[in-house]
Amino acid sequence: MLPQDRKILRQHTRQNQSSNQTGSSRRVGGKSGTPNRSNNNHHSKMSSNSKADPISLSFHDSCLRMSDVQLLHGPRWLNDQILSFYYEYLTHMKYKTNDDIVFIAPEVTQCMKYMDDQELEQLMDQNKATRKPFIFFALNDNMSFEAGGTHWSLLVFSRPEKTFYHFDSYGNNNTSNSVELMNKVKETMDMRSAKFRPMRCLQQANDYDCGIHVICMTDHIADYLNRYEVIDGLPPLQVDTVKAKRTELLKLILSLGGKG
């Protein structure tokens, strides 16, 4: 995330927190919301005490604490911090030289839902995303300012195909949220006629791997775009890829100097 983006998000959050405190019923954007499960409630409590929950890795604009990393040992739901870290890694390392792809972190995606048009346009411009060919949105189903939500899915915009592709590893559970986000951003991107296309994709075999599926699908699609510059024709994601990803993420964090 660019420094200007953080400033916009802080200002937007402060304004809307103030609005909430005065009794406004308007929903506002903040964190995308960790899936609301007991292990993540534990994470929230520990995060308030840095001694009990030390930092594992600081990487660009992401910060992983030990409790975040522990989620990768499974079986656990993944939170904002893990997805944000991976999108930072894709942006600053794996696809550093590919200027056609933008990865929007989950907390930014959540905030976009509630921004006014001027704020949204400024944020997209600063990410140079307004005219980018391909944009990935890590999307949570949380519909409030407070942390929450129960499911992750992936929305990918392809300008060459004039289409927003939605990949949901749990049926079409998050379709309404993805359509809402598409309608929110497509005018800013000068793509009013863009289509929405829900995609058949590998389904999760349990009720906690949606975040891992989003990370694996992001990898899978970005690699395909890197070669073919379209999403249509994308082959299916393999089960073994999903099964191996938690271990791969742990190794990646260690390789970047983190603690596991």
mmCIF file of N, CA and C in Angstrom, residues 132-233:
data_model
loop_
_atom_site.group_PDB
_atom_site.id
_atom_site.type_symbol
_atom_site.label_atom_id
_atom_site.label_comp_id
_atom_site.label_asym_id
_atom_site.label_seq_id
_atom_site.Cartn_x
_atom_site.Cartn_y
_atom_site.Cartn_z
ATOM 1 N N LYS A 132 -5.269 0.014 -15.092
ATOM 2 C CA LYS A 132 -4.503 -1.228 -15.138
ATOM 3 C C LYS A 132 -5.299 -2.343 -15.820
ATOM 4 N N PRO A 133 -4.599 -3.230 -16.534
ATOM 5 C CA PRO A 133 -5.294 -4.338 -17.207
ATOM 6 C C PRO A 133 -5.928 -5.340 -16.248
ATOM 7 N N PHE A 134 -5.260 -5.624 -15.111
ATOM 8 C CA PHE A 134 -5.741 -6.690 -14.227
ATOM 9 C C PHE A 134 -5.639 -6.253 -12.767
ATOM 10 N N ILE A 135 -6.737 -6.431 -12.029
ATOM 11 C CA ILE A 135 -6.770 -6.050 -10.616
ATOM 12 C C ILE A 135 -7.373 -7.184 -9.800
ATOM 13 N N PHE A 136 -6.678 -7.567 -8.732
ATOM 14 C CA PHE A 136 -7.135 -8.621 -7.820
ATOM 15 C C PHE A 136 -7.671 -7.975 -6.541
ATOM 16 N N PHE A 137 -8.883 -8.372 -6.144
ATOM 17 C CA PHE A 137 -9.487 -7.898 -4.908
ATOM 18 C C PHE A 137 -9.713 -9.093 -3.975
ATOM 19 N N ALA A 138 -9.026 -9.128 -2.837
ATOM 20 C CA ALA A 138 -9.306 -10.136 -1.806
ATOM 21 C C ALA A 138 -10.516 -9.642 -1.022
ATOM 22 N N LEU A 139 -11.602 -10.398 -1.076
ATOM 23 C CA LEU A 139 -12.909 -9.897 -0.636
ATOM 24 C C LEU A 139 -13.482 -10.721 0.507
ATOM 25 N N ASN A 140 -13.831 -10.025 1.597
ATOM 26 C CA ASN A 140 -14.481 -10.660 2.736
ATOM 27 C C ASN A 140 -15.979 -10.350 2.695
ATOM 28 N N ASP A 141 -16.788 -11.203 3.323
ATOM 29 C CA ASP A 141 -18.241 -10.968 3.310
ATOM 30 C C ASP A 141 -18.703 -10.072 4.447
ATOM 31 N N ASN A 142 -17.758 -9.482 5.174
ATOM 32 C CA ASN A 142 -18.122 -8.579 6.259
ATOM 33 C C ASN A 142 -18.833 -7.341 5.705
ATOM 34 N N MET A 143 -19.977 -7.013 6.302
ATOM 35 C CA MET A 143 -20.769 -5.885 5.820
ATOM 36 C C MET A 143 -20.898 -4.773 6.867
ATOM 37 N N SER A 144 -19.923 -4.703 7.786
ATOM 38 C CA SER A 144 -19.983 -3.640 8.785
ATOM 39 C C SER A 144 -18.591 -3.091 9.042
ATOM 40 N N PHE A 145 -18.539 -1.990 9.783
ATOM 41 C CA PHE A 145 -17.264 -1.368 10.125
ATOM 42 C C PHE A 145 -16.481 -2.232 11.108
ATOM 43 N N GLU A 146 -17.175 -2.916 11.998
ATOM 44 C CA GLU A 146 -16.516 -3.736 13.007
ATOM 45 C C GLU A 146 -15.892 -4.976 12.357
ATOM 46 N N ALA A 147 -14.837 -5.495 12.999
ATOM 47 C CA ALA A 147 -14.222 -6.720 12.512
ATOM 48 C C ALA A 147 -15.241 -7.844 12.521
ATOM 49 N N GLY A 148 -15.254 -8.625 11.494
ATOM 50 C CA GLY A 148 -16.213 -9.718 11.397
ATOM 51 C C GLY A 148 -16.094 -10.405 10.058
ATOM 52 N N GLY A 149 -17.138 -11.082 9.657
ATOM 53 C CA GLY A 149 -17.122 -11.801 8.396
ATOM 54 C C GLY A 149 -16.803 -13.265 8.608
ATOM 55 N N THR A 150 -17.240 -14.088 7.667
ATOM 56 C CA THR A 150 -17.068 -15.531 7.806
ATOM 57 C C THR A 150 -16.484 -16.188 6.567
ATOM 58 N N HIS A 151 -16.217 -15.416 5.512
ATOM 59 C CA HIS A 151 -15.817 -16.070 4.265
ATOM 60 C C HIS A 151 -15.003 -15.133 3.380
ATOM 61 N N TRP A 152 -13.983 -15.702 2.723
ATOM 62 C CA TRP A 152 -13.165 -14.989 1.742
ATOM 63 C C TRP A 152 -13.485 -15.499 0.329
ATOM 64 N N SER A 153 -13.474 -14.589 -0.633
ATOM 65 C CA SER A 153 -13.515 -14.978 -2.040
ATOM 66 C C SER A 153 -12.631 -14.021 -2.825
ATOM 67 N N LEU A 154 -12.514 -14.253 -4.124
ATOM 68 C CA LEU A 154 -11.590 -13.476 -4.953
ATOM 69 C C LEU A 154 -12.325 -12.892 -6.155
ATOM 70 N N LEU A 155 -12.205 -11.576 -6.313
ATOM 71 C CA LEU A 155 -12.750 -10.887 -7.479
ATOM 72 C C LEU A 155 -11.581 -10.367 -8.305
ATOM 73 N N VAL A 156 -11.565 -10.718 -9.603
ATOM 74 C CA VAL A 156 -10.467 -10.308 -10.481
ATOM 75 C C VAL A 156 -11.030 -9.560 -11.680
ATOM 76 N N PHE A 157 -10.530 -8.361 -11.893
ATOM 77 C CA PHE A 157 -10.957 -7.557 -13.040
ATOM 78 C C PHE A 157 -9.981 -7.736 -14.186
ATOM 79 N N SER A 158 -10.519 -8.017 -15.388
ATOM 80 C CA SER A 158 -9.720 -8.120 -16.604
ATOM 81 C C SER A 158 -10.197 -7.065 -17.591
ATOM 82 N N ARG A 159 -9.407 -6.020 -17.755
ATOM 83 C CA ARG A 159 -9.793 -4.950 -18.676
ATOM 84 C C ARG A 159 -9.853 -5.432 -20.128
ATOM 85 N N PRO A 160 -8.885 -6.258 -20.588
ATOM 86 C CA PRO A 160 -8.968 -6.728 -21.973
ATOM 87 C C PRO A 160 -10.259 -7.492 -22.269
ATOM 88 N N GLU A 161 -10.779 -8.178 -21.250
ATOM 89 C CA GLU A 161 -12.003 -8.971 -21.440
ATOM 90 C C GLU A 161 -13.256 -8.243 -20.960
ATOM 91 N N LYS A 162 -13.060 -7.034 -20.413
ATOM 92 C CA LYS A 162 -14.168 -6.224 -19.900
ATOM 93 C C LYS A 162 -15.061 -7.028 -18.950
ATOM 94 N N THR A 163 -14.389 -7.736 -18.041
ATOM 95 C CA THR A 163 -15.115 -8.669 -17.176
ATOM 96 C C THR A 163 -14.528 -8.679 -15.771
ATOM 97 N N PHE A 164 -15.433 -8.767 -14.787
ATOM 98 C CA PHE A 164 -15.056 -9.050 -13.406
ATOM 99 C C PHE A 164 -15.327 -10.531 -13.163
ATOM 100 N N TYR A 165 -14.276 -11.273 -12.897
ATOM 101 C CA TYR A 165 -14.397 -12.708 -12.636
ATOM 102 C C TYR A 165 -14.433 -12.945 -11.129
ATOM 103 N N HIS A 166 -15.404 -13.746 -10.695
ATOM 104 C CA HIS A 166 -15.510 -14.041 -9.263
ATOM 105 C C HIS A 166 -15.240 -15.520 -9.011
ATOM 106 N N PHE A 167 -14.301 -15.777 -8.083
ATOM 107 C CA PHE A 167 -13.915 -17.139 -7.726
ATOM 108 C C PHE A 167 -14.264 -17.364 -6.252
ATOM 109 N N ASP A 168 -15.174 -18.278 -6.017
ATOM 110 C CA ASP A 168 -15.673 -18.536 -4.668
ATOM 111 C C ASP A 168 -15.556 -20.034 -4.385
ATOM 112 N N SER A 169 -14.760 -20.377 -3.398
ATOM 113 C CA SER A 169 -14.509 -21.791 -3.090
ATOM 114 C C SER A 169 -15.620 -22.431 -2.261
ATOM 115 N N TYR A 170 -16.670 -21.667 -1.991
ATOM 116 C CA TYR A 170 -17.794 -22.202 -1.215
ATOM 117 C C TYR A 170 -19.098 -21.850 -1.924
ATOM 118 N N GLY A 171 -19.296 -22.463 -3.091
ATOM 119 C CA GLY A 171 -20.489 -22.171 -3.881
ATOM 120 C C GLY A 171 -20.471 -20.725 -4.346
ATOM 121 N N ASN A 172 -21.616 -20.080 -4.273
ATOM 122 C CA ASN A 172 -21.717 -18.656 -4.613
ATOM 123 C C ASN A 172 -22.016 -17.839 -3.368
ATOM 124 N N ASN A 173 -21.406 -18.235 -2.275
ATOM 125 C CA ASN A 173 -21.714 -17.658 -0.975
ATOM 126 C C ASN A 173 -21.466 -16.158 -0.905
ATOM 127 N N ASN A 174 -20.487 -15.661 -1.655
ATOM 128 C CA ASN A 174 -20.108 -14.253 -1.546
ATOM 129 C C ASN A 174 -20.434 -13.452 -2.803
ATOM 130 N N THR A 175 -21.383 -13.936 -3.586
ATOM 131 C CA THR A 175 -21.706 -13.282 -4.854
ATOM 132 C C THR A 175 -22.246 -11.875 -4.668
ATOM 133 N N SER A 176 -23.161 -11.678 -3.739
ATOM 134 C CA SER A 176 -23.773 -10.359 -3.577
ATOM 135 C C SER A 176 -22.737 -9.306 -3.206
ATOM 136 N N ASN A 177 -21.777 -9.680 -2.356
ATOM 137 C CA ASN A 177 -20.727 -8.735 -1.981
ATOM 138 C C ASN A 177 -19.816 -8.410 -3.154
ATOM 139 N N SER A 178 -19.532 -9.406 -3.981
ATOM 140 C CA SER A 178 -18.648 -9.170 -5.129
ATOM 141 C C SER A 178 -19.334 -8.291 -6.176
ATOM 142 N N VAL A 179 -20.618 -8.501 -6.385
ATOM 143 C CA VAL A 179 -21.367 -7.661 -7.332
ATOM 144 C C VAL A 179 -21.426 -6.222 -6.823
ATOM 145 N N GLU A 180 -21.632 -6.075 -5.529
ATOM 146 C CA GLU A 180 -21.679 -4.736 -4.939
ATOM 147 C C GLU A 180 -20.353 -4.006 -5.124
ATOM 148 N N LEU A 181 -19.248 -4.720 -4.899
ATOM 149 C CA LEU A 181 -17.940 -4.100 -5.087
ATOM 150 C C LEU A 181 -17.707 -3.745 -6.546
ATOM 151 N N MET A 182 -18.074 -4.641 -7.460
ATOM 152 C CA MET A 182 -17.928 -4.365 -8.884
ATOM 153 C C MET A 182 -18.676 -3.084 -9.262
ATOM 154 N N ASN A 183 -19.912 -2.977 -8.824
ATOM 155 C CA ASN A 183 -20.713 -1.794 -9.150
ATOM 156 C C ASN A 183 -20.132 -0.532 -8.536
ATOM 157 N N LYS A 184 -19.442 -0.705 -7.414
ATOM 158 C CA LYS A 184 -18.844 0.446 -6.743
ATOM 159 C C LYS A 184 -17.643 0.981 -7.519
ATOM 160 N N VAL A 185 -16.824 0.099 -8.088
ATOM 161 C CA VAL A 185 -15.543 0.528 -8.657
ATOM 162 C C VAL A 185 -15.543 0.685 -10.172
ATOM 163 N N LYS A 186 -16.499 0.088 -10.874
ATOM 164 C CA LYS A 186 -16.348 0.023 -12.331
ATOM 165 C C LYS A 186 -16.475 1.378 -13.012
ATOM 166 N N GLU A 187 -17.233 2.311 -12.426
ATOM 167 C CA GLU A 187 -17.325 3.642 -13.041
ATOM 168 C C GLU A 187 -16.010 4.389 -12.882
ATOM 169 N N THR A 188 -15.395 4.267 -11.720
ATOM 170 C CA THR A 188 -14.090 4.895 -11.490
ATOM 171 C C THR A 188 -13.056 4.371 -12.472
ATOM 172 N N MET A 189 -13.211 3.114 -12.861
ATOM 173 C CA MET A 189 -12.264 2.482 -13.780
ATOM 174 C C MET A 189 -12.674 2.651 -15.240
ATOM 175 N N ASP A 190 -13.732 3.461 -15.463
ATOM 176 C CA ASP A 190 -14.246 3.695 -16.812
ATOM 177 C C ASP A 190 -14.617 2.379 -17.490
ATOM 178 N N MET A 191 -15.296 1.526 -16.735
ATOM 179 C CA MET A 191 -15.710 0.213 -17.220
ATOM 180 C C MET A 191 -17.185 -0.026 -16.895
ATOM 181 N N ARG A 192 -18.022 0.936 -17.231
ATOM 182 C CA ARG A 192 -19.449 0.847 -16.889
ATOM 183 C C ARG A 192 -20.127 -0.357 -17.528
ATOM 184 N N SER A 193 -19.612 -0.784 -18.680
ATOM 185 C CA SER A 193 -20.244 -1.901 -19.399
ATOM 186 C C SER A 193 -19.639 -3.251 -19.045
ATOM 187 N N ALA A 194 -18.739 -3.278 -18.071
ATOM 188 C CA ALA A 194 -18.084 -4.534 -17.705
ATOM 189 C C ALA A 194 -19.100 -5.556 -17.209
ATOM 190 N N LYS A 195 -18.844 -6.819 -17.528
ATOM 191 C CA LYS A 195 -19.727 -7.915 -17.131
ATOM 192 C C LYS A 195 -19.228 -8.552 -15.835
ATOM 193 N N PHE A 196 -20.168 -9.206 -15.153
ATOM 194 C CA PHE A 196 -19.827 -10.002 -13.978
ATOM 195 C C PHE A 196 -19.931 -11.473 -14.351
ATOM 196 N N ARG A 197 -18.881 -12.232 -14.044
ATOM 197 C CA ARG A 197 -18.879 -13.644 -14.431
ATOM 198 C C ARG A 197 -18.462 -14.528 -13.255
ATOM 199 N N PRO A 198 -19.405 -15.197 -12.609
ATOM 200 C CA PRO A 198 -19.042 -16.157 -11.566
ATOM 201 C C PRO A 198 -18.391 -17.378 -12.195
ATOM 202 N N MET A 199 -17.271 -17.815 -11.652
ATOM 203 C CA MET A 199 -16.492 -18.892 -12.258
ATOM 204 C C MET A 199 -16.601 -20.179 -11.442
ATOM 205 N N ARG A 200 -16.690 -21.284 -12.161
ATOM 206 C CA ARG A 200 -16.587 -22.578 -11.501
ATOM 207 C C ARG A 200 -15.137 -22.769 -11.083
ATOM 208 N N CYS A 201 -14.922 -23.169 -9.855
ATOM 209 C CA CYS A 201 -13.553 -23.348 -9.382
ATOM 210 C C CYS A 201 -13.519 -24.439 -8.320
ATOM 211 N N LEU A 202 -12.321 -24.842 -7.965
ATOM 212 C CA LEU A 202 -12.140 -25.874 -6.955
ATOM 213 C C LEU A 202 -12.823 -25.453 -5.665
ATOM 214 N N GLN A 203 -13.590 -26.366 -5.055
ATOM 215 C CA GLN A 203 -14.321 -26.067 -3.833
ATOM 216 C C GLN A 203 -13.559 -26.578 -2.610
ATOM 217 N N GLN A 204 -13.642 -25.839 -1.541
ATOM 218 C CA GLN A 204 -12.945 -26.218 -0.323
ATOM 219 C C GLN A 204 -13.579 -27.468 0.287
ATOM 220 N N ALA A 205 -12.747 -28.284 0.898
ATOM 221 C CA ALA A 205 -13.189 -29.561 1.450
ATOM 222 C C ALA A 205 -13.552 -29.448 2.923
ATOM 223 N N ASN A 206 -13.492 -28.242 3.479
ATOM 224 C CA ASN A 206 -13.814 -28.006 4.885
ATOM 225 C C ASN A 206 -14.403 -26.607 5.012
ATOM 226 N N ASP A 207 -14.610 -26.142 6.239
ATOM 227 C CA ASP A 207 -15.223 -24.820 6.411
ATOM 228 C C ASP A 207 -14.227 -23.751 6.861
ATOM 229 N N TYR A 208 -12.904 -24.010 6.695
ATOM 230 C CA TYR A 208 -11.923 -23.021 7.150
ATOM 231 C C TYR A 208 -10.865 -22.670 6.101
ATOM 232 N N ASP A 209 -10.882 -23.252 4.925
ATOM 233 C CA ASP A 209 -9.811 -23.040 3.944
ATOM 234 C C ASP A 209 -10.115 -21.983 2.877
ATOM 235 N N CYS A 210 -11.121 -21.148 3.096
ATOM 236 C CA CYS A 210 -11.451 -20.153 2.066
ATOM 237 C C CYS A 210 -10.288 -19.194 1.804
ATOM 238 N N GLY A 211 -9.577 -18.774 2.875
ATOM 239 C CA GLY A 211 -8.447 -17.866 2.689
ATOM 240 C C GLY A 211 -7.304 -18.500 1.918
ATOM 241 N N ILE A 212 -7.028 -19.767 2.202
ATOM 242 C CA ILE A 212 -6.001 -20.488 1.461
ATOM 243 C C ILE A 212 -6.398 -20.608 -0.007
ATOM 244 N N HIS A 213 -7.667 -20.853 -0.278
ATOM 245 C CA HIS A 213 -8.138 -20.928 -1.666
ATOM 246 C C HIS A 213 -7.954 -19.594 -2.373
ATOM 247 N N VAL A 214 -8.220 -18.482 -1.682
ATOM 248 C CA VAL A 214 -8.031 -17.162 -2.299
ATOM 249 C C VAL A 214 -6.563 -16.952 -2.651
ATOM 250 N N ILE A 215 -5.662 -17.317 -1.755
ATOM 251 C CA ILE A 215 -4.227 -17.174 -2.022
ATOM 252 C C ILE A 215 -3.796 -18.061 -3.193
ATOM 253 N N CYS A 216 -4.262 -19.311 -3.191
ATOM 254 C CA CYS A 216 -3.889 -20.237 -4.269
ATOM 255 C C CYS A 216 -4.469 -19.795 -5.614
ATOM 256 N N MET A 217 -5.719 -19.329 -5.607
ATOM 257 C CA MET A 217 -6.328 -18.860 -6.855
ATOM 258 C C MET A 217 -5.631 -17.598 -7.365
ATOM 259 N N THR A 218 -5.231 -16.728 -6.443
ATOM 260 C CA THR A 218 -4.489 -15.529 -6.847
ATOM 261 C C THR A 218 -3.201 -15.922 -7.561
ATOM 262 N N ASP A 219 -2.460 -16.852 -6.969
ATOM 263 C CA ASP A 219 -1.238 -17.363 -7.601
ATOM 264 C C ASP A 219 -1.530 -17.957 -8.978
ATOM 265 N N HIS A 220 -2.530 -18.811 -9.007
ATOM 266 C CA HIS A 220 -2.885 -19.567 -10.212
ATOM 267 C C HIS A 220 -3.274 -18.626 -11.354
ATOM 268 N N ILE A 221 -4.108 -17.653 -11.046
ATOM 269 C CA ILE A 221 -4.585 -16.722 -12.076
ATOM 270 C C ILE A 221 -3.473 -15.775 -12.518
ATOM 271 N N ALA A 222 -2.712 -15.253 -11.554
ATOM 272 C CA ALA A 222 -1.631 -14.315 -11.906
ATOM 273 C C ALA A 222 -0.593 -14.983 -12.809
ATOM 274 N N ASP A 223 -0.275 -16.231 -12.524
ATOM 275 C CA ASP A 223 0.665 -16.963 -13.356
ATOM 276 C C ASP A 223 0.111 -17.149 -14.769
ATOM 277 N N TYR A 224 -1.184 -17.433 -14.856
ATOM 278 C CA TYR A 224 -1.827 -17.616 -16.173
ATOM 279 C C TYR A 224 -1.846 -16.289 -16.938
ATOM 280 N N LEU A 225 -2.155 -15.206 -16.237
ATOM 281 C CA LEU A 225 -2.167 -13.891 -16.880
ATOM 282 C C LEU A 225 -0.773 -13.495 -17.357
ATOM 283 N N ASN A 226 0.203 -13.869 -16.605
ATOM 284 C CA ASN A 226 1.587 -13.554 -16.951
ATOM 285 C C ASN A 226 1.969 -14.163 -18.295
ATOM 286 N N ARG A 227 1.330 -15.288 -18.616
ATOM 287 C CA ARG A 227 1.647 -15.993 -19.867
ATOM 288 C C ARG A 227 0.677 -15.672 -20.998
ATOM 289 N N TYR A 228 -0.624 -15.546 -20.667
ATOM 290 C CA TYR A 228 -1.637 -15.471 -21.730
ATOM 291 C C TYR A 228 -2.405 -14.148 -21.780
ATOM 292 N N GLU A 229 -2.325 -13.333 -20.747
ATOM 293 C CA GLU A 229 -2.935 -12.007 -20.701
ATOM 294 C C GLU A 229 -4.460 -12.033 -20.834
ATOM 295 N N VAL A 230 -5.068 -13.153 -20.515
ATOM 296 C CA VAL A 230 -6.528 -13.280 -20.413
ATOM 297 C C VAL A 230 -6.816 -14.296 -19.305
ATOM 298 N N ILE A 231 -8.044 -14.269 -18.787
ATOM 299 C CA ILE A 231 -8.451 -15.244 -17.772
ATOM 300 C C ILE A 231 -9.271 -16.369 -18.395
ATOM 301 N N ASP A 232 -9.986 -16.051 -19.450
ATOM 302 C CA ASP A 232 -10.780 -17.078 -20.131
ATOM 303 C C ASP A 232 -9.876 -18.239 -20.553
ATOM 304 N N GLY A 233 -10.308 -19.454 -20.241
ATOM 305 C CA GLY A 233 -9.496 -20.630 -20.557
ATOM 306 C C GLY A 233 -8.630 -21.095 -19.404
#
